[in-house]
Coordinates of N, CA and C in Angstrom, one line a residue:
Chain A
Q1 N 103.4 116.0 96.9 CA 103.1 115.0 95.9 C 102.1 113.9 96.5
V2 N 101.6 113.1 95.6 CA 100.6 112.1 96.0 C 101.4 111.0 96.8
Q3 N 100.8 110.6 97.9 CA 101.4 109.5 98.7 C 100.3 108.5 99.1
L4 N 100.6 107.3 99.2 CA 99.7 106.2 99.6 C 100.2 105.5 100.8
Q5 N 99.3 105.1 101.7 CA 99.7 104.4 102.9 C 98.7 103.3 103.2
E6 N 99.2 102.1 103.3 CA 98.3 100.9 103.6 C 98.2 100.8 105.1
S7 N 97.0 100.3 105.6 CA 96.8 100.0 107.0 C 95.9 98.8 107.1
G8 N 96.0 98.1 108.2 CA 95.2 97.0 108.5 C 95.9 95.9 109.3
P9 N 95.2 94.9 109.8 CA 95.8 93.9 110.6 C 96.9 93.1 109.9
G10 N 97.9 92.8 110.7 CA 99.1 92.1 110.1 C 98.9 90.6 110.3
L11 N 97.9 90.1 111.0 CA 97.6 88.7 111.2 C 96.1 88.4 111.0
V12 N 95.8 87.4 110.2 CA 94.5 87.1 109.9 C 94.4 85.5 110.0
K13 N 93.3 85.1 110.6 CA 93.1 83.6 110.8 C 92.6 83.0 109.5
P14 N 93.0 81.7 109.2 CA 92.4 81.0 108.0 C 90.9 81.0 108.1
S15 N 90.3 81.2 106.9 CA 88.9 81.2 106.6 C 88.3 82.5 106.9
E16 N 89.0 83.4 107.5 CA 88.5 84.8 107.8 C 88.7 85.7 106.7
T17 N 88.3 87.0 106.9 CA 88.4 88.0 105.9 C 89.5 89.0 106.1
L18 N 90.3 89.2 105.1 CA 91.4 90.2 105.1 C 90.9 91.5 104.7
S19 N 91.1 92.5 105.5 CA 90.6 93.9 105.1 C 91.7 94.9 105.3
L20 N 92.1 95.6 104.2 CA 93.1 96.6 104.2 C 92.6 97.9 103.6
T21 N 93.1 99.0 104.1 CA 92.7 100.3 103.6 C 94.0 101.0 103.1
C22 N 93.8 101.8 102.1 CA 94.9 102.7 101.6 C 94.4 104.1 101.6
T23 N 95.2 104.9 102.4 CA 94.8 106.3 102.5 C 95.7 107.1 101.5
V24 N 95.0 108.0 100.7 CA 95.6 108.8 99.7 C 95.8 110.2 100.3
S25 N 97.0 110.7 100.2 CA 97.2 112.1 100.6 C 97.9 112.9 99.5
G26 N 97.7 114.1 99.5 CA 98.3 115.0 98.4 C 97.4 115.2 97.2
A27 N 96.3 114.5 97.1 CA 95.4 114.6 96.0 C 94.1 114.0 96.3
S28 N 93.0 114.4 95.6 CA 91.7 113.8 95.8 C 91.6 112.5 95.1
I29 N 91.0 111.5 95.8 CA 90.8 110.2 95.1 C 89.9 110.3 94.0
S30 N 89.0 111.3 93.9 CA 88.0 111.5 92.9 C 88.5 112.4 91.8
S31 N 89.7 112.8 91.8 CA 90.2 113.7 90.7 C 90.9 112.8 89.7
G32 N 90.8 113.1 88.4 CA 91.5 112.3 87.4 C 90.9 111.0 87.2
S33 N 91.3 110.3 86.1 CA 90.8 109.0 85.8 C 91.7 107.9 86.2
Y34 N 92.0 107.9 87.6 CA 92.9 106.9 88.1 C 92.2 105.6 88.4
Y35 N 93.0 104.5 88.4 CA 92.6 103.2 88.7 C 93.3 102.8 90.0
W36 N 92.5 102.8 91.1 CA 93.1 102.6 92.5 C 93.3 101.1 92.6
S37 N 94.5 100.6 92.8 CA 94.9 99.2 92.6 C 95.5 98.6 93.8
W38 N 95.4 97.3 93.9 CA 96.1 96.5 94.9 C 96.9 95.4 94.2
I39 N 98.1 95.2 94.7 CA 99.1 94.2 94.2 C 99.7 93.5 95.5
R40 N 100.1 92.3 95.3 CA 100.7 91.6 96.5 C 102.0 90.9 96.1
L41 N 102.8 90.6 97.0 CA 104.1 89.9 96.8 C 104.2 88.8 97.8
P42 N 103.8 87.6 97.4 CA 103.9 86.4 98.4 C 105.4 86.1 98.6
P43 N 105.7 85.6 99.8 CA 107.1 85.3 100.1 C 107.8 84.4 99.1
G44 N 108.9 84.8 98.6 CA 109.6 83.9 97.6 C 109.1 83.9 96.2
K45 N 108.1 84.7 96.0 CA 107.4 84.7 94.7 C 107.5 86.1 94.1
G46 N 106.8 86.2 92.9 CA 106.8 87.5 92.2 C 105.5 88.3 92.5
L47 N 105.4 89.5 91.9 CA 104.3 90.4 92.1 C 103.0 89.7 91.5
E48 N 101.9 89.9 92.2 CA 100.6 89.5 91.7 C 99.6 90.6 91.7
W49 N 99.0 90.9 90.6 CA 98.0 92.0 90.5 C 96.7 91.4 91.1
I50 N 96.1 92.2 92.0 CA 94.8 91.8 92.6 C 93.6 92.4 91.9
G51 N 93.7 93.7 91.6 CA 92.6 94.3 90.9 C 92.6 95.8 91.1
Y52 N 91.6 96.5 90.5 CA 91.4 97.9 90.7 C 90.0 98.4 90.7
M53 N 89.8 99.6 91.2 CA 88.5 100.2 91.1 C 88.7 101.7 90.8
S54 N 88.0 102.3 89.9 CA 88.1 103.7 89.6 C 87.1 104.4 90.4
Y55 N 87.2 105.8 90.5 CA 86.2 106.6 91.2 C 84.9 106.5 90.5
S56 N 84.9 106.3 89.2 CA 83.7 106.2 88.4 C 83.0 104.9 88.5
G57 N 83.7 103.9 89.1 CA 83.0 102.6 89.3 C 83.5 101.5 88.4
I58 N 84.5 101.8 87.6 CA 85.1 100.7 86.7 C 86.0 99.9 87.5
S59 N 85.8 98.6 87.5 CA 86.6 97.6 88.2 C 87.0 96.4 87.4
N60 N 88.1 95.8 87.8 CA 88.5 94.5 87.2 C 89.3 93.8 88.3
Y61 N 89.2 92.5 88.3 CA 89.9 91.7 89.3 C 90.7 90.6 88.6
N62 N 91.8 90.1 89.3 CA 92.5 88.9 88.9 C 91.5 87.8 88.9
P63 N 91.4 87.1 87.7 CA 90.4 85.9 87.6 C 90.6 84.9 88.7
S64 N 91.9 84.7 89.2 CA 92.1 83.7 90.2 C 91.6 84.1 91.6
L65 N 91.3 85.3 91.8 CA 90.9 85.8 93.1 C 89.5 86.4 93.0
K66 N 88.9 86.5 91.8 CA 87.7 87.3 91.6 C 86.6 86.9 92.5
S67 N 86.4 85.7 92.8 CA 85.3 85.2 93.6 C 85.4 85.6 95.1
R68 N 86.6 86.1 95.5 CA 86.9 86.4 96.9 C 87.2 87.9 97.2
V69 N 87.4 88.6 96.1 CA 87.9 90.0 96.2 C 86.9 91.1 96.0
T70 N 86.9 92.1 96.8 CA 86.2 93.4 96.5 C 87.1 94.5 96.8
I71 N 87.1 95.5 95.9 CA 87.8 96.7 96.1 C 86.8 97.9 96.0
S72 N 86.9 98.8 97.0 CA 85.9 99.9 97.1 C 86.6 101.2 97.3
V73 N 86.0 102.2 96.9 CA 86.5 103.6 97.0 C 85.6 104.4 98.0
D74 N 86.2 105.1 98.9 CA 85.5 106.0 99.9 C 86.0 107.4 99.7
T75 N 85.2 108.2 98.9 CA 85.7 109.5 98.6 C 85.6 110.4 99.8
S76 N 84.7 110.1 100.8 CA 84.6 111.0 102.0 C 85.9 110.9 102.8
K77 N 86.5 109.8 102.8 CA 87.7 109.6 103.6 C 89.0 109.6 102.7
N78 N 88.8 109.8 101.4 CA 90.0 109.8 100.5 C 90.8 108.5 100.7
Q79 N 90.0 107.4 100.7 CA 90.6 106.0 100.9 C 90.0 105.0 99.9
F80 N 90.8 104.0 99.7 CA 90.2 102.8 99.0 C 90.6 101.6 99.8
S81 N 89.8 100.5 99.6 CA 90.0 99.4 100.5 C 90.0 98.1 99.7
L82 N 90.6 97.1 100.3 CA 90.6 95.7 99.8 C 90.0 94.8 100.8
R83 N 89.1 93.9 100.3 CA 88.5 92.9 101.1 C 88.7 91.6 100.4
L84 N 89.3 90.6 101.1 CA 89.6 89.3 100.6 C 89.0 88.2 101.5
T85 N 88.1 87.5 101.1 CA 87.4 86.5 102.0 C 88.0 85.1 102.0
S86 N 87.7 84.4 102.9 CA 88.1 82.9 103.0 C 89.6 82.8 102.8
V87 N 90.4 83.5 103.5 CA 91.8 83.4 103.3 C 92.4 82.1 103.8
T88 N 93.6 81.8 103.1 CA 94.4 80.6 103.5 C 95.8 81.1 103.6
A89 N 96.7 80.2 103.9 CA 98.1 80.5 104.1 C 98.7 81.0 102.7
A90 N 98.1 80.6 101.6 CA 98.5 81.1 100.3 C 98.3 82.6 100.1
D91 N 97.5 83.2 101.0 CA 97.3 84.7 100.9 C 98.2 85.5 101.7
T92 N 99.2 84.8 102.4 CA 100.2 85.5 103.1 C 101.1 86.2 102.1
A93 N 101.3 87.5 102.3 CA 102.0 88.3 101.4 C 102.3 89.7 101.9
V94 N 103.1 90.5 101.2 CA 103.1 91.9 101.4 C 102.1 92.5 100.4
Y95 N 101.2 93.3 100.9 CA 100.2 93.9 100.1 C 100.5 95.4 99.9
Y96 N 100.4 95.8 98.6 CA 100.7 97.1 98.2 C 99.4 97.8 97.6
C97 N 99.2 99.0 97.9 CA 98.2 99.8 97.1 C 99.0 100.7 96.2
A98 N 98.3 101.0 95.1 CA 99.0 101.8 94.0 C 98.0 102.6 93.2
R99 N 98.5 103.7 92.6 CA 97.7 104.5 91.7 C 98.0 104.0 90.3
G100 N 96.9 103.5 89.6 CA 97.1 103.1 88.2 C 96.5 104.0 87.2
H101 N 96.9 103.9 86.0 CA 96.4 104.7 84.9 C 95.7 103.8 83.9
G102 N 94.5 104.1 83.4 CA 93.9 103.3 82.4 C 92.7 104.0 81.9
R103 N 92.0 103.4 81.0 CA 90.8 103.9 80.4 C 89.9 102.8 79.9
R104 N 88.7 103.1 79.7 CA 87.7 102.1 79.1 C 87.1 102.8 77.9
T105 N 87.0 102.1 76.8 CA 86.3 102.5 75.6 C 85.1 101.6 75.4
V106 N 84.0 102.3 75.1 CA 82.8 101.5 74.9 C 82.2 101.9 73.5
T107 N 82.3 100.9 72.6 CA 81.8 101.1 71.2 C 80.8 99.9 71.1
T108 N 81.1 99.1 70.1 CA 80.2 97.9 70.0 C 80.7 96.9 71.0
V109 N 81.9 97.0 71.5 CA 82.4 96.2 72.6 C 83.0 97.1 73.6
T110 N 83.2 96.6 74.8 CA 83.9 97.3 75.9 C 85.3 96.9 75.9
R111 N 86.3 97.8 75.9 CA 87.7 97.5 75.9 C 88.4 98.3 77.0
D112 N 89.1 97.6 77.8 CA 89.9 98.2 78.9 C 91.3 98.3 78.6
Y113 N 91.9 99.4 79.0 CA 93.4 99.6 78.8 C 94.0 99.9 80.2
Y114 N 95.2 99.5 80.4 CA 95.8 99.7 81.7 C 97.3 100.0 81.5
Y115 N 97.7 101.2 81.9 CA 99.0 101.7 81.4 C 100.1 101.6 82.5
G116 N 99.8 101.1 83.7 CA 100.8 101.0 84.7 C 100.5 101.7 86.0
M117 N 101.3 101.5 87.0 CA 101.1 102.1 88.3 C 102.2 102.9 88.7
D118 N 102.0 104.2 88.9 CA 103.1 105.2 89.1 C 103.4 105.6 90.5
V119 N 102.4 105.4 91.4 CA 102.6 105.8 92.8 C 102.2 104.6 93.6
W120 N 103.1 104.2 94.6 CA 102.9 103.0 95.4 C 103.0 103.3 96.9
G121 N 102.2 102.6 97.7 CA 102.4 102.6 99.1 C 103.6 101.8 99.5
Q122 N 104.0 101.9 100.7 CA 105.2 101.2 101.2 C 105.0 99.7 101.4
G123 N 103.7 99.3 101.4 CA 103.4 97.9 101.6 C 103.2 97.5 103.1
T124 N 102.3 96.5 103.3 CA 102.0 96.0 104.6 C 102.0 94.5 104.6
T125 N 102.6 93.9 105.5 CA 102.7 92.4 105.6 C 101.5 91.9 106.3
V126 N 100.9 90.9 105.6 CA 99.8 90.2 106.2 C 100.1 88.7 106.2
T127 N 100.0 88.1 107.4 CA 100.2 86.7 107.6 C 98.9 86.0 107.9
V128 N 98.6 84.9 107.2 CA 97.5 84.1 107.5 C 97.9 82.9 108.3
S129 N 97.5 82.9 109.6 CA 97.9 81.8 110.5 C 96.9 81.8 111.7
S130 N 96.7 80.6 112.2 CA 95.9 80.4 113.4 C 96.7 80.6 114.6
Chain B
Q1 N 102.9 79.5 87.3 CA 103.3 79.8 85.9 C 102.8 81.2 85.5
S2 N 103.7 82.1 85.3 CA 103.3 83.5 84.9 C 102.9 83.6 83.5
V3 N 102.0 84.5 83.2 CA 101.6 84.7 81.8 C 102.7 85.3 80.9
L4 N 103.5 86.2 81.5 CA 104.6 86.8 80.9 C 105.9 86.0 81.3
T5 N 106.8 85.8 80.4 CA 108.0 85.0 80.7 C 109.2 85.9 80.7
Q6 N 109.9 85.8 81.9 CA 111.2 86.5 82.0 C 112.2 85.5 82.5
P7 N 113.5 85.8 82.2 CA 114.6 85.0 82.7 C 114.7 85.2 84.2
P8 N 114.9 84.2 85.0 CA 115.0 84.4 86.5 C 116.1 85.3 87.0
S9 N 117.2 85.3 86.2 CA 118.4 86.1 86.6 C 119.1 86.7 85.4
A10 N 119.8 87.8 85.7 CA 120.7 88.4 84.8 C 121.9 89.1 85.6
S11 N 123.0 89.2 85.0 CA 124.1 89.8 85.7 C 125.1 90.6 84.8
G12 N 125.9 91.4 85.4 CA 126.9 92.1 84.6 C 127.8 92.9 85.6
T13 N 128.9 93.3 85.0 CA 129.9 94.1 85.8 C 129.5 95.6 85.7
P14 N 130.0 96.4 86.6 CA 129.7 97.8 86.5 C 130.1 98.4 85.2
G15 N 129.2 99.2 84.6 CA 129.5 99.8 83.3 C 128.9 99.0 82.1
Q16 N 128.6 97.7 82.4 CA 128.1 96.9 81.3 C 126.7 97.2 81.0
R17 N 126.2 96.7 79.8 CA 124.8 96.8 79.4 C 124.1 95.4 79.7
V18 N 123.0 95.5 80.4 CA 122.3 94.2 80.7 C 120.9 94.4 80.0
T19 N 120.4 93.3 79.4 CA 119.1 93.3 78.8 C 118.2 92.2 79.4
I20 N 117.0 92.5 79.7 CA 116.0 91.6 80.3 C 114.9 91.4 79.3
S21 N 114.5 90.2 78.9 CA 113.5 90.0 78.0 C 112.2 89.6 78.7
C22 N 111.1 89.9 78.0 CA 109.7 89.6 78.5 C 108.9 89.1 77.4
S23 N 108.5 87.9 77.4 CA 107.8 87.3 76.3 C 106.3 87.0 76.7
G24 N 105.4 87.4 75.8 CA 104.0 87.2 76.0 C 103.3 86.7 74.9
S25 N 102.1 87.1 74.6 CA 101.3 86.6 73.5 C 100.4 87.8 72.9
R26 N 99.7 87.4 71.9 CA 98.9 88.4 71.2 C 97.9 89.1 72.1
S27 N 97.4 88.5 73.1 CA 96.4 89.1 74.0 C 96.9 90.0 75.0
N28 N 98.2 90.0 75.2 CA 98.8 90.9 76.2 C 99.8 91.9 75.5
I29 N 101.1 91.5 75.4 CA 102.1 92.4 74.8 C 101.7 92.7 73.4
G30 N 101.1 91.7 72.7 CA 100.8 92.0 71.3 C 99.7 93.0 71.0
S31 N 98.9 93.3 72.1 CA 97.8 94.2 71.9 C 97.8 95.4 72.9
N32 N 98.7 95.4 73.8 CA 98.7 96.4 74.9 C 100.2 96.9 75.2
T33 N 100.2 98.0 75.9 CA 101.6 98.5 76.2 C 102.2 97.8 77.4
V34 N 103.5 97.8 77.4 CA 104.2 97.1 78.5 C 104.8 98.1 79.5
H35 N 104.8 97.8 80.8 CA 105.4 98.6 81.8 C 106.3 97.7 82.6
W36 N 107.4 98.4 83.1 CA 108.4 97.7 83.8 C 108.6 98.4 85.2
Y37 N 108.9 97.5 86.2 CA 109.1 98.0 87.6 C 110.4 97.5 88.1
Q38 N 111.0 98.3 89.0 CA 112.2 97.9 89.7 C 111.8 97.8 91.2
Q39 N 112.2 96.7 91.8 CA 112.0 96.5 93.2 C 113.3 96.3 93.9
L40 N 113.8 97.3 94.6 CA 115.0 97.2 95.4 C 114.6 96.4 96.7
P41 N 115.6 95.7 97.3 CA 115.3 94.8 98.4 C 114.6 95.6 99.5
G42 N 113.5 95.1 100.0 CA 112.8 95.6 101.1 C 112.0 96.9 100.8
T43 N 111.9 97.2 99.6 CA 111.1 98.5 99.2 C 110.0 98.2 98.3
A44 N 109.1 99.1 98.1 CA 108.0 99.0 97.2 C 108.5 99.1 95.7
P45 N 107.8 98.4 94.8 CA 108.2 98.6 93.4 C 108.1 100.0 92.9
K46 N 108.9 100.3 91.9 CA 109.0 101.6 91.3 C 108.8 101.5 89.8
L47 N 107.9 102.3 89.3 CA 107.6 102.3 87.8 C 108.9 102.9 87.1
L48 N 109.4 102.0 86.2 CA 110.6 102.4 85.5 C 110.3 102.8 84.0
I49 N 109.4 102.1 83.4 CA 109.0 102.3 82.0 C 107.5 102.1 81.9
Y50 N 106.9 103.0 81.1 CA 105.5 102.8 80.8 C 105.3 103.0 79.3
S51 N 104.2 102.6 78.7 CA 103.9 102.7 77.3 C 105.1 102.2 76.5
D52 N 105.6 101.0 76.8 CA 106.6 100.3 76.1 C 108.0 100.9 76.3
N53 N 108.1 102.3 76.2 CA 109.5 102.9 76.1 C 109.6 104.3 76.8
Q54 N 108.6 104.6 77.6 CA 108.6 106.0 78.2 C 109.1 105.9 79.6
R55 N 109.9 106.8 79.9 CA 110.4 106.9 81.3 C 109.7 108.0 82.1
P56 N 109.2 107.6 83.3 CA 108.6 108.7 84.2 C 109.7 109.7 84.6
S57 N 109.3 110.9 84.9 CA 110.2 111.9 85.4 C 111.0 111.3 86.6
G58 N 112.3 111.5 86.5 CA 113.2 111.1 87.6 C 113.9 109.8 87.4
V59 N 113.4 109.0 86.4 CA 114.1 107.7 86.1 C 115.3 108.0 85.2
A60 N 116.4 107.4 85.6 CA 117.6 107.7 84.8 C 117.5 107.2 83.4
D61 N 118.1 107.9 82.4 CA 118.1 107.5 81.0 C 118.9 106.3 80.7
R62 N 119.6 105.7 81.7 CA 120.3 104.4 81.5 C 119.3 103.3 81.3
F63 N 118.0 103.5 81.7 CA 117.0 102.5 81.6 C 116.2 102.8 80.3
S64 N 116.0 101.8 79.5 CA 115.3 102.0 78.2 C 114.4 100.7 78.0
G65 N 113.3 100.9 77.3 CA 112.4 99.8 77.0 C 112.1 99.8 75.5
S66 N 111.8 98.6 75.0 CA 111.5 98.4 73.6 C 110.5 97.2 73.5
K67 N 109.8 97.2 72.4 CA 108.8 96.1 72.2 C 108.8 95.8 70.7
S68 N 108.6 94.5 70.4 CA 108.5 94.0 69.0 C 107.5 92.8 69.1
G69 N 106.4 93.0 68.4 CA 105.4 91.9 68.4 C 104.9 91.5 69.8
T70 N 105.2 90.3 70.2 CA 104.7 89.8 71.5 C 105.8 89.7 72.5
S71 N 106.9 90.4 72.3 CA 108.0 90.4 73.2 C 108.5 91.9 73.5
A72 N 109.0 92.1 74.7 CA 109.5 93.4 75.1 C 110.9 93.2 75.8
S73 N 111.6 94.2 75.9 CA 112.9 94.2 76.6 C 113.2 95.4 77.4
L74 N 113.9 95.2 78.5 CA 114.4 96.3 79.3 C 115.9 96.3 79.2
A75 N 116.5 97.4 78.9 CA 117.9 97.5 78.9 C 118.4 98.4 80.0
I76 N 119.5 98.0 80.6 CA 120.2 98.9 81.6 C 121.6 99.1 81.1
S77 N 121.9 100.3 80.7 CA 123.2 100.6 80.3 C 124.0 101.2 81.4
G78 N 125.4 101.1 81.3 CA 126.2 101.7 82.4 C 125.8 101.1 83.7
L79 N 125.7 99.8 83.8 CA 125.2 99.2 85.1 C 125.9 99.7 86.3
Q80 N 125.2 99.9 87.4 CA 125.7 100.4 88.6 C 125.3 99.5 89.7
S81 N 126.0 99.6 90.8 CA 125.8 98.7 92.0 C 124.4 98.9 92.5
E82 N 123.9 100.1 92.5 CA 122.5 100.4 93.0 C 121.4 99.8 92.1
D83 N 121.8 99.2 90.9 CA 120.8 98.6 90.1 C 120.5 97.2 90.5
E84 N 121.2 96.7 91.5 CA 120.8 95.3 91.9 C 119.4 95.3 92.5
A85 N 118.5 94.6 91.9 CA 117.1 94.6 92.2 C 116.4 93.5 91.5
D86 N 115.1 93.4 91.8 CA 114.2 92.5 91.0 C 113.5 93.4 90.0
Y87 N 113.4 93.0 88.7 CA 112.7 93.7 87.7 C 111.6 92.9 87.1
Y88 N 110.4 93.6 87.0 CA 109.2 92.9 86.6 C 108.6 93.6 85.3
C89 N 108.2 92.8 84.4 CA 107.4 93.4 83.3 C 105.9 93.1 83.5
A90 N 105.1 93.9 82.9 CA 103.6 93.8 83.1 C 102.9 94.3 81.9
A91 N 101.7 93.8 81.7 CA 100.9 94.3 80.6 C 99.4 93.9 80.8
W92 N 98.5 94.6 80.2 CA 97.1 94.2 80.3 C 96.9 93.1 79.4
D93 N 96.1 92.1 79.8 CA 95.7 91.0 79.0 C 94.2 91.0 78.6
D94 N 93.9 91.2 77.3 CA 92.6 91.3 76.9 C 91.7 90.1 77.2
S95 N 92.3 88.9 77.1 CA 91.6 87.7 77.3 C 91.2 87.5 78.8
L96 N 92.1 87.8 79.6 CA 91.9 87.7 81.1 C 91.2 88.9 81.7
T97 N 91.2 90.0 80.9 CA 90.8 91.3 81.5 C 91.4 91.5 82.8
A98 N 92.7 91.4 82.8 CA 93.5 91.6 84.0 C 94.9 92.0 83.6
C99 N 95.6 92.6 84.6 CA 97.0 93.0 84.4 C 97.8 91.7 84.8
V100 N 98.8 91.4 84.0 CA 99.6 90.2 84.2 C 101.1 90.7 84.4
F101 N 101.8 90.0 85.3 CA 103.2 90.3 85.5 C 104.0 89.1 85.1
G102 N 105.3 89.4 84.8 CA 106.3 88.4 84.6 C 106.7 87.9 86.0
A103 N 107.4 86.8 86.1 CA 107.8 86.3 87.4 C 109.0 87.1 88.0
G104 N 109.6 88.0 87.3 CA 110.6 88.8 87.8 C 112.0 88.3 87.4
T105 N 112.9 89.3 87.2 CA 114.3 88.9 86.9 C 115.2 89.6 88.0
R106 N 116.0 88.8 88.6 CA 116.9 89.4 89.6 C 118.2 89.8 88.9
V107 N 118.6 91.0 89.0 CA 119.8 91.5 88.4 C 120.9 91.6 89.5
T108 N 122.0 91.0 89.2 CA 123.2 91.1 90.1 C 124.3 91.8 89.4
V109 N 124.9 92.7 90.2 CA 126.1 93.4 89.7 C 127.3 92.7 90.3
L110 N 128.1 92.2 89.4 CA 129.3 91.3 89.8 C 130.4 92.2 90.3

């Protein structure tokens, strides 16, 4: 079955860039119309959706993070990545990667649909501290 | 302040039925499907319900979802000790073009 595994540094200094990778096993990242997603859980708070990127290049990000976030897909390595710039202590969290389901319709307007995330990585803790 | 509103806590005794509400607006629950997640302590979230009321394979039929207008609910019937967890609702928001979560509801089995 499909499995996801996050990797990356557990400690990042304030103002620097947080970079995490999610390795997909058991399926090709380019098969199906999946939305490869990142979500985080800050200590003592609830889940926060960060954003997604599809193999075909469809992306959306949390408006509160949009100016600092990039999600990319690397089909050659069957991985997708998160990059978050100018981090502060508020970015300290457990970061999860997940496989999402969605679609985009384009008629006179573009409309996005997102149906949920059915496969999750185990999560990786990132602390922002000097 | 979360876009979707959930009660912070809910509780019940073994065997009871517990219901968790999730209130939103026309741009999210009113226009899109709702999904629910269970997060057991120290583990990753697990998809419990998608498309308002559909259970993924392997999810016990004790869990059920419903939606009416701009509100949704998750019901747990025959409550068991292993149901102690945090539960989150989520939906796509057309105005934000983003997925929004509720703040989560902690379920305690008394």
